[in-house]
CSV table of C-alpha atoms and ligand atoms in Angstrom, one decimal:
chain,number,residue,atom,x,y,z
A,1,MET,CA,143.4,174.5,155.7
A,2,LYS,CA,140.5,176.6,154.4
A,3,GLU,CA,139.8,177.7,158.0
A,4,LYS,CA,143.4,179.0,158.2
A,5,ILE,CA,143.3,180.7,154.9
A,6,LEU,CA,140.1,182.5,155.8
A,7,ASP,CA,141.7,183.5,159.1
A,8,TYR,CA,144.4,185.3,157.1
A,9,LEU,CA,141.9,186.9,154.7
A,10,ASN,CA,139.7,188.0,157.6
A,11,LYS,CA,142.5,189.9,159.3
A,12,GLY,CA,142.0,193.2,157.6
A,13,ASP,CA,140.3,195.1,154.8
A,14,ASN,CA,143.5,195.0,152.7
A,15,TYR,CA,145.0,192.6,150.3
A,16,THR,CA,147.1,189.8,151.8
A,17,SER,CA,150.0,188.6,149.7
A,18,GLY,CA,149.7,185.1,148.4
A,19,ASP,CA,153.4,184.6,149.1
A,20,GLN,CA,153.0,185.4,152.7
A,21,ILE,CA,150.0,183.1,153.2
A,22,SER,CA,151.6,180.2,151.5
A,23,LYS,CA,154.9,180.6,153.4
A,24,ASN,CA,153.1,180.9,156.8
A,25,LEU,CA,150.9,177.9,156.1
A,26,GLY,CA,153.6,175.8,154.5
A,27,ILE,CA,151.8,175.2,151.2
A,28,SER,CA,152.8,176.0,147.6
A,29,ARG,CA,151.3,179.0,145.7
A,30,GLN,CA,149.6,176.4,143.5
A,31,GLY,CA,148.1,174.7,146.5
A,32,LEU,CA,146.9,178.0,147.9
A,33,TRP,CA,145.3,178.9,144.5
A,34,LYS,CA,143.5,175.6,144.5
A,35,HIS,CA,142.0,176.2,148.0
A,36,ILE,CA,141.0,179.8,147.0
A,37,GLN,CA,139.2,178.4,143.9
A,38,GLU,CA,137.4,175.9,146.1
A,39,LEU,CA,136.3,178.7,148.5
A,40,LYS,CA,135.1,180.7,145.6
A,41,ASP,CA,133.1,177.7,144.3
A,42,SER,CA,131.5,177.5,147.8
A,43,GLY,CA,130.3,181.0,147.5
A,44,TYR,CA,133.1,183.1,149.0
A,45,GLU,CA,133.8,186.3,147.1
A,46,ILE,CA,137.5,186.7,146.9
A,47,VAL,CA,139.4,188.9,144.5
A,48,ALA,CA,143.0,188.4,143.5
A,49,VAL,CA,145.1,191.3,142.2
A,50,PRO,CA,148.6,190.7,140.8
A,51,HIS,CA,151.4,192.0,143.1
A,52,LEU,CA,148.9,192.7,145.9
A,53,GLY,CA,147.4,189.4,146.7
A,54,TYR,CA,144.0,188.2,147.8
A,55,ARG,CA,141.1,190.0,149.4
A,56,LEU,CA,137.9,188.6,150.9
A,57,ILE,CA,134.8,190.5,149.9
A,58,SER,CA,132.0,188.4,151.3
A,59,CYS,CA,131.2,185.1,152.9
A,60,PRO,CA,128.1,182.9,152.1
A,61,ASP,CA,125.7,182.1,154.9
A,62,ARG,CA,126.5,178.3,155.0
A,63,LEU,CA,127.1,176.1,157.9
A,64,PHE,CA,130.4,174.7,156.6
A,65,PRO,CA,132.2,172.7,159.3
A,66,PHE,CA,135.4,174.8,158.9
A,67,GLU,CA,133.3,177.9,159.6
A,68,LEU,CA,131.7,176.3,162.7
A,69,ASN,CA,135.0,175.2,164.0
A,70,ARG,CA,136.5,178.7,164.0
A,71,ASP,CA,136.5,179.9,167.6
A,72,LEU,CA,133.9,177.3,168.6
A,73,ASN,CA,136.0,176.3,171.7
A,74,THR,CA,133.9,173.3,172.8
A,75,LYS,CA,135.5,170.3,174.5
A,76,PHE,CA,133.5,167.5,173.0
A,77,ILE,CA,130.5,168.8,171.2
A,78,ALA,CA,130.9,169.0,167.4
A,79,LYS,CA,134.4,167.6,167.4
A,80,LYS,CA,133.1,165.5,164.6
A,81,ILE,CA,130.6,167.1,162.1
A,82,TYR,CA,128.8,165.4,159.3
A,83,TYR,CA,127.6,168.1,156.9
A,84,PHE,CA,125.2,167.9,154.0
A,85,ASP,CA,123.6,170.3,151.5
A,86,TYR,CA,120.5,168.2,151.8
A,87,ILE,CA,119.6,164.9,153.5
A,88,ASP,CA,116.3,163.0,154.1
A,89,SER,CA,116.5,163.6,157.9
A,90,THR,CA,119.5,164.2,160.1
A,91,MET,CA,117.9,161.9,162.6
A,92,ASN,CA,118.3,158.8,160.3
A,93,LEU,CA,122.0,159.2,159.8
A,94,ALA,CA,122.6,160.1,163.4
A,95,MET,CA,120.8,156.9,164.5
A,96,GLN,CA,123.0,154.8,162.2
A,97,LEU,CA,126.2,156.6,163.4
A,98,GLY,CA,125.1,156.0,167.0
A,99,ILE,CA,124.7,152.3,166.4
A,100,LYS,CA,128.2,152.4,164.8
A,101,ALA,CA,129.7,153.8,168.0
A,102,ALA,CA,130.2,157.4,166.9
A,103,ALA,CA,131.7,159.5,169.7
A,104,SER,CA,129.4,161.4,172.1
A,105,GLY,CA,129.1,165.0,170.8
A,106,THR,CA,129.1,164.0,167.1
A,107,ILE,CA,126.7,166.2,165.1
A,108,VAL,CA,124.8,165.7,161.8
A,109,LEU,CA,123.9,169.0,160.1
A,110,ALA,CA,122.1,169.8,156.9
A,111,GLU,CA,121.2,172.9,154.9
A,112,SER,CA,117.8,171.3,154.1
A,113,GLN,CA,115.9,168.1,154.7
A,114,THR,CA,113.6,166.4,152.3
A,115,ARG,CA,111.9,164.3,155.0
A,116,GLY,CA,112.5,166.3,158.2
A,117,ARG,CA,110.7,164.6,161.1
A,118,GLY,CA,108.8,166.2,164.0
A,119,ARG,CA,107.2,164.8,167.1
A,120,LEU,CA,104.2,162.5,167.1
A,121,GLY,CA,104.7,161.4,163.4
A,122,ARG,CA,104.6,164.9,162.1
A,123,GLY,CA,107.0,166.4,159.5
A,124,TRP,CA,109.5,169.3,160.0
A,125,PHE,CA,109.5,171.8,157.2
A,126,SER,CA,113.2,172.4,156.4
A,127,PRO,CA,113.7,175.0,153.6
A,128,LYS,CA,117.3,175.3,152.3
A,129,TYR,CA,119.7,177.8,154.0
A,130,LYS,CA,116.9,179.2,156.1
A,131,GLY,CA,117.1,177.3,159.4
A,132,ILE,CA,119.3,175.1,161.5
A,133,TYR,CA,118.7,171.3,161.2
A,134,LEU,CA,120.8,169.4,163.6
A,135,SER,CA,121.0,166.0,165.3
A,136,LEU,CA,123.4,165.6,168.2
A,137,ILE,CA,124.6,162.2,169.4
A,138,LEU,CA,125.1,162.0,173.2
A,139,ARG,CA,126.1,159.1,175.4
A,140,PRO,CA,125.0,160.2,178.8
A,141,LYS,CA,125.7,158.2,181.9
A,142,ILE,CA,122.1,158.4,183.2
A,143,PRO,CA,119.3,155.9,183.6
A,144,PRO,CA,116.8,155.8,180.7
A,145,ALA,CA,114.0,157.3,183.0
A,146,VAL,CA,116.0,160.5,183.3
A,147,SER,CA,116.7,160.9,179.6
A,148,PRO,CA,113.7,163.3,179.0
A,149,VAL,CA,115.8,165.9,180.9
A,150,LEU,CA,118.0,166.0,177.8
A,151,THR,CA,115.1,167.4,175.8
A,152,LEU,CA,114.6,170.1,178.5
A,153,LEU,CA,118.3,170.8,178.4
A,154,ALA,CA,118.1,171.4,174.6
A,155,ALA,CA,115.1,173.7,175.0
A,156,VAL,CA,116.8,175.7,177.7
A,157,SER,CA,120.0,176.0,175.6
A,158,ILE,CA,117.9,177.4,172.7
A,159,CYS,CA,116.3,180.0,174.9
A,160,GLU,CA,119.7,181.0,176.3
A,161,THR,CA,121.2,181.2,172.8
A,162,VAL,CA,118.5,183.5,171.3
A,163,LYS,CA,118.8,185.8,174.4
A,164,LYS,CA,122.6,186.0,174.2
A,165,VAL,CA,122.9,186.4,170.4
A,166,LEU,CA,119.8,188.5,169.6
A,167,ASP,CA,118.4,189.6,172.9
A,168,LEU,CA,115.1,187.8,172.3
A,169,GLU,CA,113.0,186.4,175.1
A,170,ALA,CA,112.0,182.8,174.2
A,171,GLN,CA,109.7,180.6,176.3
A,172,ILE,CA,109.2,176.9,176.5
A,173,LYS,CA,105.9,175.1,176.0
A,174,TRP,CA,106.2,171.7,177.7
A,175,PRO,CA,108.0,169.5,176.8
A,176,ASN,CA,110.0,171.0,174.0
A,177,ASP,CA,108.4,173.7,171.8
A,178,VAL,CA,110.3,176.9,171.9
A,179,LEU,CA,108.1,179.9,171.4
A,180,ILE,CA,108.6,183.6,170.8
A,181,ARG,CA,105.5,185.7,171.3
A,182,ASN,CA,103.4,182.5,171.3
A,183,LYS,CA,104.7,181.3,167.9
A,184,LYS,CA,106.9,178.3,167.5
A,185,ILE,CA,110.5,179.2,166.7
A,186,ALA,CA,112.1,175.7,167.4
A,187,GLY,CA,111.2,172.1,168.0
A,188,ILE,CA,113.1,169.2,169.5
A,189,LEU,CA,112.8,165.6,168.7
A,190,THR,CA,114.6,163.2,171.0
A,191,GLU,CA,115.2,159.5,170.2
A,192,MET,CA,117.0,157.0,172.3
A,193,ASN,CA,118.7,153.6,172.0
A,194,ALA,CA,118.6,152.0,175.4
A,195,GLU,CA,118.5,148.8,177.4
A,196,VAL,CA,116.4,148.3,180.5
A,197,ASP,CA,118.7,150.1,182.8
A,198,LYS,CA,121.3,151.7,180.5
A,199,VAL,CA,121.2,154.4,177.8
A,200,ASN,CA,123.4,153.5,174.9
A,201,PHE,CA,122.9,156.8,173.2
A,202,VAL,CA,120.4,159.6,172.7
A,203,ILE,CA,119.9,161.7,169.6
A,204,ILE,CA,118.7,165.2,170.1
A,205,GLY,CA,117.2,166.7,166.9
A,206,ILE,CA,116.8,170.4,166.8
A,207,GLY,CA,115.1,172.4,164.2
A,208,LEU,CA,115.4,176.2,164.5
A,209,ASN,CA,113.8,178.8,162.2
A,210,VAL,CA,116.4,181.5,161.6
A,211,ASN,CA,116.1,183.4,158.3
A,212,ASN,CA,112.7,182.2,157.1
A,213,ASP,CA,110.5,184.8,155.6
A,214,LYS,CA,106.7,184.5,156.1
A,215,LYS,CA,106.4,182.3,152.9
A,216,SER,CA,108.8,179.7,154.2
A,217,LEU,CA,107.0,179.3,157.6
A,218,ILE,CA,104.1,177.1,158.4
A,219,ALA,CA,101.1,178.5,160.2
A,220,GLY,CA,101.7,179.1,163.9
A,221,ALA,CA,105.5,179.3,163.3
A,222,THR,CA,107.9,182.2,163.4
A,223,SER,CA,111.6,182.8,162.7
A,224,LEU,CA,114.3,184.9,164.3
A,225,LYS,CA,114.3,187.0,161.2
A,226,GLU,CA,110.6,187.7,161.5
A,227,GLN,CA,111.1,188.6,165.2
A,228,THR,CA,114.1,190.9,164.8
A,229,GLY,CA,113.4,192.3,161.3
A,230,HIS,CA,116.8,191.3,160.0
A,231,SER,CA,118.7,188.2,158.9
A,232,ALA,CA,121.1,186.6,161.4
A,233,SER,CA,124.3,184.6,161.0
A,234,ARG,CA,123.3,181.0,161.3
A,235,VAL,CA,127.0,180.1,162.1
A,236,LEU,CA,127.1,182.4,165.1
A,237,ILE,CA,123.8,181.1,166.4
A,238,LEU,CA,124.7,177.5,166.0
A,239,GLN,CA,128.1,178.0,167.6
A,240,GLU,CA,126.5,179.6,170.7
A,241,LEU,CA,123.8,176.8,170.8
A,242,LEU,CA,126.5,174.2,170.8
A,243,ARG,CA,128.5,175.9,173.5
A,244,ARG,CA,125.3,176.3,175.6
A,245,ILE,CA,124.4,172.6,175.2
A,246,GLU,CA,127.9,171.6,176.3
A,247,THR,CA,127.8,173.9,179.4
A,248,ASN,CA,124.4,172.6,180.4
A,249,TYR,CA,125.3,169.0,179.7
A,250,SER,CA,128.4,169.4,182.0
A,251,LEU,CA,126.1,170.9,184.7
A,252,LEU,CA,123.8,167.9,184.3
A,253,GLU,CA,126.6,165.4,184.6
A,254,ASP,CA,128.3,167.2,187.6
A,255,LYS,CA,125.3,168.4,189.6
A,256,GLY,CA,122.3,166.3,188.4
A,257,SER,CA,119.0,167.2,186.7
A,258,ARG,CA,117.8,169.7,189.3
A,259,ILE,CA,119.8,172.7,188.0
A,260,ILE,CA,118.5,172.0,184.4
A,261,ILE,CA,114.9,171.7,185.7
A,262,ASP,CA,115.3,175.0,187.6
A,263,LYS,CA,116.5,176.7,184.4
A,264,TRP,CA,113.7,175.1,182.5
A,265,ARG,CA,111.1,176.5,185.0
A,266,SER,CA,112.5,180.0,184.4
A,267,PHE,CA,111.5,179.8,180.7
A,268,ALA,CA,108.3,177.8,181.1
A,269,VAL,CA,105.1,179.2,179.7
A,270,THR,CA,103.1,176.0,180.6
A,271,LEU,CA,103.3,176.1,184.4
A,272,GLY,CA,100.4,177.6,186.2
A,273,LYS,CA,98.2,177.3,183.0
A,274,HIS,CA,95.1,175.2,182.7
A,275,VAL,CA,96.1,172.6,180.1
A,276,LYS,CA,94.8,169.6,178.1
A,277,VAL,CA,97.5,167.1,177.3
A,278,TYR,CA,96.7,164.7,174.5
A,279,CYS,CA,98.6,161.4,174.6
A,280,GLN,CA,97.6,158.6,172.3
A,281,HIS,CA,93.8,158.4,172.4
A,282,LYS,CA,93.4,159.9,175.9
A,283,HIS,CA,93.8,163.4,177.3
A,284,VAL,CA,94.5,164.7,180.8
A,285,GLU,CA,93.1,168.0,181.8
A,286,GLY,CA,93.9,170.2,184.7
A,287,GLN,CA,96.3,172.8,186.0
A,288,ALA,CA,100.0,172.3,185.1
A,289,VAL,CA,101.6,172.7,188.5
A,290,ASP,CA,105.2,171.7,188.0
A,291,ILE,CA,107.7,169.3,186.3
A,292,ASP,CA,109.5,166.7,188.3
A,293,GLN,CA,113.1,165.6,188.3
A,294,ASP,CA,112.7,163.4,185.3
A,295,GLY,CA,111.0,166.0,183.2
A,296,GLY,CA,107.4,164.7,183.6
A,297,LEU,CA,104.6,167.3,183.7
A,298,LEU,CA,102.5,167.3,186.9
A,299,ILE,CA,98.9,168.1,186.4
A,300,ARG,CA,96.4,168.8,189.1
A,301,LYS,CA,93.1,167.5,187.9
A,302,ASP,CA,89.7,169.0,189.1
A,303,SER,CA,89.5,166.1,191.5
A,304,GLY,CA,92.6,167.4,193.2
A,305,ILE,CA,94.6,164.3,192.1
A,306,ILE,CA,98.0,165.0,190.7
A,307,GLN,CA,98.8,163.1,187.5
A,308,LYS,CA,102.2,162.9,185.8
A,309,VAL,CA,102.5,162.8,182.0
A,310,MET,CA,105.7,162.0,180.3
A,311,SER,CA,104.8,162.9,176.7
A,312,GLY,CA,102.0,164.4,174.6
A,313,ASP,CA,100.7,167.5,173.0
A,314,VAL,CA,99.8,170.3,175.3
A,315,MET,CA,97.0,172.8,174.6
A,316,HIS,CA,97.0,175.8,176.9
A,317,CYS,CA,93.4,176.5,177.7
A,318,ARG,CA,93.7,179.6,180.0
B,1,BTN,C1,108.9,169.0,166.7
B,1,BTN,O1,108.7,170.1,167.3
B,1,BTN,O2,108.0,168.3,166.3
B,1,BTN,C2,110.3,168.5,166.6
B,1,BTN,C3,111.0,169.0,165.4
B,1,BTN,C4,112.4,168.5,165.3
B,1,BTN,C5,113.0,168.9,163.9
B,1,BTN,C6,114.5,168.5,163.9
B,1,BTN,S1,115.2,169.3,162.4
B,1,BTN,C7,116.7,168.3,162.7
B,1,BTN,C8,116.2,166.9,163.1
B,1,BTN,N1,116.0,166.1,162.0
B,1,BTN,C9,114.7,165.8,161.8
B,1,BTN,O3,114.2,165.2,160.9
B,1,BTN,N2,114.0,166.3,162.8
B,1,BTN,C10,114.8,167.1,163.8
């Protein structure tokens, strides 16, 4: 209902009569007043003038599900949204929901995380109202070995989103760090629940720095605000990201991983570089020549032998 009320209030600069809104939406004046109070409590600035009606002055920058749903137009992504002002990690709840058979496309979203998780046991700094912290549950019909492609798909979708919404050029450092001007703007953490030959579900966790100022960024990181010099609407960015993920996911299902890998290559900063990939207690060093159809990085060692790595931390040497 709040979504519909806001649609009315958004229509023009003028006052909209309460009578008209309640009649059109089939609710009482009392009911409308209650919804308006709730919107005000959530940070919407709305003025009410007797005989004239209501007028929307400003909206808060919050990722409320009813804001996200407006004009989202996805088929299955974000049809169900779990939204929190704060949470330990969106990954934890998404994992529980996945086990409880939540539908593919369900998202868990938080304005801040107290124990945000990054790759390789690291944390993810998640200051309130600054970034996008999202976990998406997917139930892909692909073998477990192909699932790393979903991480690449998420990285590609982030690059496409920042280009479309803010005209920024992002690049991907294998496997899933999204960079702008060599600083990290987003990270992706993928977790899977699978049997030997069947993926039950995959959780794609995305952390994207949007409106962080320098003081709410860790060393080596950047934000969209820092890159453009102005704040951006997190709702618009998240909507575009969800649409991109859906489009790329449909491409993956219909045409296979090749098309996603090709897109990934077009954003890759790692290919062609001399790299050291640290995985567990070893490292592999050589030239990053390509990625293969399941998302593994192919490294040509000095001996000429090509070695494939599926995970690890990449250091670009030259
Ligand atoms: C990385 O680059 O190390 C991956 C970072 C992933 C962070 C996101 S934020 C939303 C989701 N919840 C988490 O706890 N982690 C992921």
